[in-house]
mmCIF file of N, CA and C in Angstrom:
data_model
loop_
_atom_site.group_PDB
_atom_site.id
_atom_site.type_symbol
_atom_site.label_atom_id
_atom_site.label_comp_id
_atom_site.label_asym_id
_atom_site.label_seq_id
_atom_site.Cartn_x
_atom_site.Cartn_y
_atom_site.Cartn_z
ATOM 1 N N UNK A 642 47.852 -23.325 20.799
ATOM 2 C CA UNK A 642 47.861 -21.890 20.667
ATOM 3 C C UNK A 642 47.518 -21.279 22.021
ATOM 4 N N UNK A 643 48.479 -20.623 22.624
ATOM 5 C CA UNK A 643 48.285 -20.034 23.943
ATOM 6 C C UNK A 643 48.135 -18.527 23.809
ATOM 7 N N UNK A 644 47.192 -17.985 24.555
ATOM 8 C CA UNK A 644 46.992 -16.549 24.599
ATOM 9 C C UNK A 644 47.424 -16.035 25.961
ATOM 10 N N UNK A 645 47.983 -14.861 25.957
ATOM 11 C CA UNK A 645 48.328 -14.266 27.241
ATOM 12 C C UNK A 645 47.075 -13.677 27.873
ATOM 13 N N UNK A 646 47.162 -13.307 29.113
ATOM 14 C CA UNK A 646 46.032 -12.748 29.833
ATOM 15 C C UNK A 646 45.549 -11.454 29.191
ATOM 16 N N UNK A 647 46.460 -10.626 28.726
ATOM 17 C CA UNK A 647 46.096 -9.353 28.104
ATOM 18 C C UNK A 647 45.338 -9.596 26.801
ATOM 19 N N UNK A 648 45.763 -10.592 26.055
ATOM 20 C CA UNK A 648 45.070 -10.895 24.792
ATOM 21 C C UNK A 648 43.663 -11.434 25.064
ATOM 22 N N UNK A 649 43.532 -12.247 26.097
ATOM 23 C CA UNK A 649 42.211 -12.765 26.455
ATOM 24 C C UNK A 649 41.274 -11.634 26.854
ATOM 25 N N UNK A 650 41.782 -10.713 27.651
ATOM 26 C CA UNK A 650 40.972 -9.568 28.070
ATOM 27 C C UNK A 650 40.597 -8.713 26.870
ATOM 28 N N UNK A 651 41.530 -8.512 25.959
ATOM 29 C CA UNK A 651 41.253 -7.713 24.767
ATOM 30 C C UNK A 651 40.197 -8.383 23.898
ATOM 31 N N UNK A 652 40.261 -9.698 23.782
ATOM 32 C CA UNK A 652 39.255 -10.418 22.995
ATOM 33 C C UNK A 652 37.874 -10.323 23.629
ATOM 34 N N UNK A 653 37.810 -10.434 24.943
ATOM 35 C CA UNK A 653 36.527 -10.339 25.639
ATOM 36 C C UNK A 653 35.938 -8.946 25.498
ATOM 37 N N UNK A 654 36.770 -7.921 25.630
ATOM 38 C CA UNK A 654 36.298 -6.539 25.487
ATOM 39 C C UNK A 654 35.824 -6.287 24.066
ATOM 40 N N UNK A 655 36.555 -6.740 23.081
ATOM 41 C CA UNK A 655 36.156 -6.540 21.688
ATOM 42 C C UNK A 655 34.849 -7.264 21.388
ATOM 43 N N UNK A 656 34.700 -8.488 21.891
ATOM 44 C CA UNK A 656 33.473 -9.246 21.650
ATOM 45 C C UNK A 656 32.284 -8.573 22.313
ATOM 46 N N UNK A 657 32.481 -8.038 23.532
ATOM 47 C CA UNK A 657 31.356 -7.386 24.201
ATOM 48 C C UNK A 657 31.004 -6.068 23.534
ATOM 49 N N UNK A 658 31.962 -5.360 22.962
ATOM 50 C CA UNK A 658 31.652 -4.125 22.236
ATOM 51 C C UNK A 658 30.861 -4.426 20.972
ATOM 52 N N UNK A 659 31.235 -5.484 20.288
ATOM 53 C CA UNK A 659 30.503 -5.868 19.075
ATOM 54 C C UNK A 659 29.082 -6.291 19.442
ATOM 55 N N UNK A 660 28.932 -7.059 20.519
ATOM 56 C CA UNK A 660 27.604 -7.505 20.938
ATOM 57 C C UNK A 660 26.756 -6.328 21.392
ATOM 58 N N UNK A 661 27.346 -5.381 22.092
ATOM 59 C CA UNK A 661 26.597 -4.222 22.576
ATOM 60 C C UNK A 661 26.131 -3.353 21.417
ATOM 61 N N UNK A 662 26.983 -3.176 20.408
ATOM 62 C CA UNK A 662 26.573 -2.344 19.275
ATOM 63 C C UNK A 662 25.496 -3.030 18.449
ATOM 64 N N UNK A 663 25.515 -4.348 18.392
ATOM 65 C CA UNK A 663 24.481 -5.065 17.640
ATOM 66 C C UNK A 663 23.143 -4.984 18.356
ATOM 67 N N UNK A 664 23.150 -4.991 19.678
ATOM 68 C CA UNK A 664 21.903 -4.913 20.429
ATOM 69 C C UNK A 664 21.357 -3.498 20.457
ATOM 70 N N UNK A 665 22.200 -2.502 20.284
ATOM 71 C CA UNK A 665 21.761 -1.117 20.380
ATOM 72 C C UNK A 665 21.041 -0.653 19.115
ATOM 73 N N UNK A 666 21.158 -1.396 18.030
ATOM 74 C CA UNK A 666 20.523 -0.996 16.780
ATOM 75 C C UNK A 666 19.007 -1.106 16.916
ATOM 76 N N UNK A 667 18.315 -0.042 16.547
ATOM 77 C CA UNK A 667 16.854 -0.024 16.643
ATOM 78 C C UNK A 667 16.248 -0.782 15.467
ATOM 79 N N UNK A 668 15.203 -1.513 15.738
ATOM 80 C CA UNK A 668 14.507 -2.272 14.704
ATOM 81 C C UNK A 668 13.298 -1.459 14.268
ATOM 82 N N UNK A 669 13.166 -1.231 12.969
ATOM 83 C CA UNK A 669 12.044 -0.460 12.446
ATOM 84 C C UNK A 669 10.855 -1.395 12.248
ATOM 85 N N UNK A 670 9.826 -1.209 13.051
ATOM 86 C CA UNK A 670 8.643 -2.059 12.981
ATOM 87 C C UNK A 670 7.433 -1.320 12.436
ATOM 88 N N UNK A 671 7.621 -0.118 11.943
ATOM 89 C CA UNK A 671 6.498 0.696 11.476
ATOM 90 C C UNK A 671 5.765 0.029 10.312
ATOM 91 N N UNK A 672 6.503 -0.563 9.395
ATOM 92 C CA UNK A 672 5.868 -1.208 8.242
ATOM 93 C C UNK A 672 5.032 -2.410 8.672
ATOM 94 N N UNK A 673 5.527 -3.165 9.638
ATOM 95 C CA UNK A 673 4.797 -4.343 10.117
ATOM 96 C C UNK A 673 3.525 -3.918 10.840
ATOM 97 N N UNK A 674 3.616 -2.890 11.680
ATOM 98 C CA UNK A 674 2.449 -2.404 12.409
ATOM 99 C C UNK A 674 1.393 -1.879 11.446
ATOM 100 N N UNK A 675 1.821 -1.162 10.413
ATOM 101 C CA UNK A 675 0.885 -0.649 9.414
ATOM 102 C C UNK A 675 0.199 -1.784 8.671
ATOM 103 N N UNK A 676 0.966 -2.806 8.316
ATOM 104 C CA UNK A 676 0.391 -3.945 7.590
ATOM 105 C C UNK A 676 -0.607 -4.709 8.460
ATOM 106 N N UNK A 677 -0.298 -4.891 9.728
ATOM 107 C CA UNK A 677 -1.232 -5.576 10.631
ATOM 108 C C UNK A 677 -2.513 -4.763 10.786
ATOM 109 N N UNK A 678 -2.374 -3.452 10.894
ATOM 110 C CA UNK A 678 -3.551 -2.588 10.995
ATOM 111 C C UNK A 678 -4.411 -2.640 9.744
ATOM 112 N N UNK A 679 -3.772 -2.759 8.595
ATOM 113 C CA UNK A 679 -4.526 -2.825 7.336
ATOM 114 C C UNK A 679 -5.273 -4.145 7.197
ATOM 115 N N UNK A 680 -4.810 -5.189 7.853
ATOM 116 C CA UNK A 680 -5.449 -6.504 7.748
ATOM 117 C C UNK A 680 -6.604 -6.683 8.728
ATOM 118 N N UNK A 681 -6.853 -5.718 9.594
ATOM 119 C CA UNK A 681 -7.908 -5.862 10.601
ATOM 120 C C UNK A 681 -9.294 -5.927 9.968
ATOM 121 N N UNK A 682 -9.556 -5.114 8.959
ATOM 122 C CA UNK A 682 -10.886 -5.100 8.319
ATOM 123 C C UNK A 682 -11.171 -6.413 7.587
ATOM 124 N N UNK A 683 -10.284 -6.908 6.719
ATOM 125 C CA UNK A 683 -10.582 -8.194 6.063
ATOM 126 C C UNK A 683 -10.739 -9.356 7.043
ATOM 127 N N UNK A 684 -9.935 -9.374 8.093
ATOM 128 C CA UNK A 684 -10.044 -10.450 9.074
ATOM 129 C C UNK A 684 -11.382 -10.367 9.795
ATOM 130 N N UNK A 685 -11.830 -9.156 10.099
ATOM 131 C CA UNK A 685 -13.138 -8.975 10.723
ATOM 132 C C UNK A 685 -14.271 -9.432 9.820
ATOM 133 N N UNK A 686 -14.159 -9.141 8.530
ATOM 134 C CA UNK A 686 -15.191 -9.575 7.582
ATOM 135 C C UNK A 686 -15.240 -11.096 7.464
ATOM 136 N N UNK A 687 -14.098 -11.724 7.419
ATOM 137 C CA UNK A 687 -14.054 -13.187 7.339
ATOM 138 C C UNK A 687 -14.625 -13.800 8.613
ATOM 139 N N UNK A 688 -14.276 -13.247 9.753
ATOM 140 C CA UNK A 688 -14.799 -13.762 11.016
ATOM 141 C C UNK A 688 -16.300 -13.629 11.121
ATOM 142 N N UNK A 689 -16.839 -12.481 10.687
ATOM 143 C CA UNK A 689 -18.291 -12.308 10.748
ATOM 144 C C UNK A 689 -19.002 -13.222 9.752
ATOM 145 N N UNK A 690 -18.397 -13.482 8.604
ATOM 146 C CA UNK A 690 -18.998 -14.406 7.639
ATOM 147 C C UNK A 690 -19.039 -15.824 8.196
ATOM 148 N N UNK A 691 -17.978 -16.249 8.848
ATOM 149 C CA UNK A 691 -17.951 -17.581 9.448
ATOM 150 C C UNK A 691 -19.000 -17.685 10.551
ATOM 151 N N UNK A 692 -19.098 -16.651 11.382
ATOM 152 C CA UNK A 692 -20.094 -16.646 12.447
ATOM 153 C C UNK A 692 -21.510 -16.695 11.869
ATOM 154 N N UNK A 693 -21.744 -15.971 10.797
ATOM 155 C CA UNK A 693 -23.060 -15.971 10.157
ATOM 156 C C UNK A 693 -23.409 -17.359 9.631
ATOM 157 N N UNK A 694 -22.444 -18.051 9.058
ATOM 158 C CA UNK A 694 -22.689 -19.405 8.544
ATOM 159 C C UNK A 694 -23.009 -20.366 9.692
ATOM 160 N N UNK A 695 -22.279 -20.268 10.790
ATOM 161 C CA UNK A 695 -22.521 -21.146 11.934
ATOM 162 C C UNK A 695 -23.921 -20.896 12.495
ATOM 163 N N UNK A 696 -24.312 -19.644 12.625
ATOM 164 C CA UNK A 696 -25.644 -19.310 13.145
ATOM 165 C C UNK A 696 -26.724 -19.785 12.183
ATOM 166 N N UNK A 697 -26.505 -19.645 10.885
ATOM 167 C CA UNK A 697 -27.490 -20.090 9.900
ATOM 168 C C UNK A 697 -27.678 -21.607 9.957
ATOM 169 N N UNK A 698 -26.610 -22.350 10.096
ATOM 170 C CA UNK A 698 -26.702 -23.813 10.180
ATOM 171 C C UNK A 698 -27.457 -24.217 11.441
ATOM 172 N N UNK A 699 -27.138 -23.581 12.560
ATOM 173 C CA UNK A 699 -27.832 -23.901 13.813
ATOM 174 C C UNK A 699 -29.310 -23.536 13.733
ATOM 175 N N UNK A 700 -29.644 -22.405 13.123
ATOM 176 C CA UNK A 700 -31.046 -22.009 12.973
ATOM 177 C C UNK A 700 -31.784 -22.989 12.073
ATOM 178 N N UNK A 701 -31.160 -23.430 11.000
ATOM 179 C CA UNK A 701 -31.785 -24.401 10.109
ATOM 180 C C UNK A 701 -32.065 -25.714 10.850
ATOM 181 N N UNK A 702 -31.095 -26.158 11.658
ATOM 182 C CA UNK A 702 -31.296 -27.377 12.432
ATOM 183 C C UNK A 702 -32.418 -27.200 13.453
ATOM 184 N N UNK A 703 -32.482 -26.040 14.069
ATOM 185 C CA UNK A 703 -33.512 -25.760 15.060
ATOM 186 C C UNK A 703 -34.899 -25.771 14.426
ATOM 187 N N UNK A 704 -35.054 -25.134 13.258
ATOM 188 C CA UNK A 704 -36.339 -25.094 12.558
ATOM 189 C C UNK A 704 -36.704 -26.495 12.071
ATOM 190 N N UNK A 705 -35.744 -27.230 11.576
ATOM 191 C CA UNK A 705 -36.017 -28.577 11.101
ATOM 192 C C UNK A 705 -36.487 -29.495 12.240
ATOM 193 N N UNK A 706 -35.874 -29.349 13.403
ATOM 194 C CA UNK A 706 -36.290 -30.138 14.559
ATOM 195 C C UNK A 706 -37.689 -29.737 15.025
ATOM 196 N N UNK A 707 -38.024 -28.467 14.906
ATOM 197 C CA UNK A 707 -39.338 -27.993 15.340
ATOM 198 C C UNK A 707 -40.437 -28.507 14.401
ATOM 199 N N UNK A 708 -40.143 -28.659 13.124
ATOM 200 C CA UNK A 708 -41.142 -29.109 12.166
ATOM 201 C C UNK A 708 -41.284 -30.637 12.147
ATOM 202 N N UNK A 709 -40.351 -31.340 12.673
ATOM 203 C CA UNK A 709 -40.403 -32.805 12.638
ATOM 204 C C UNK A 709 -41.279 -33.396 13.707
#
């Protein structure tokens, strides 16, 4: 199957127009940003709880070593 030069150019132009229009479409990220913002408080609470447990374990070990 042979294409003439004009057909090749037309195919390249059509492909680049399709690619350009696909890239020009804006992506709506508002819902994702809102969801990430809503998860900040629970993640902070979980992080502080983990930190509290680590500090409590270290304090218990420190007191136990002091009494031994």
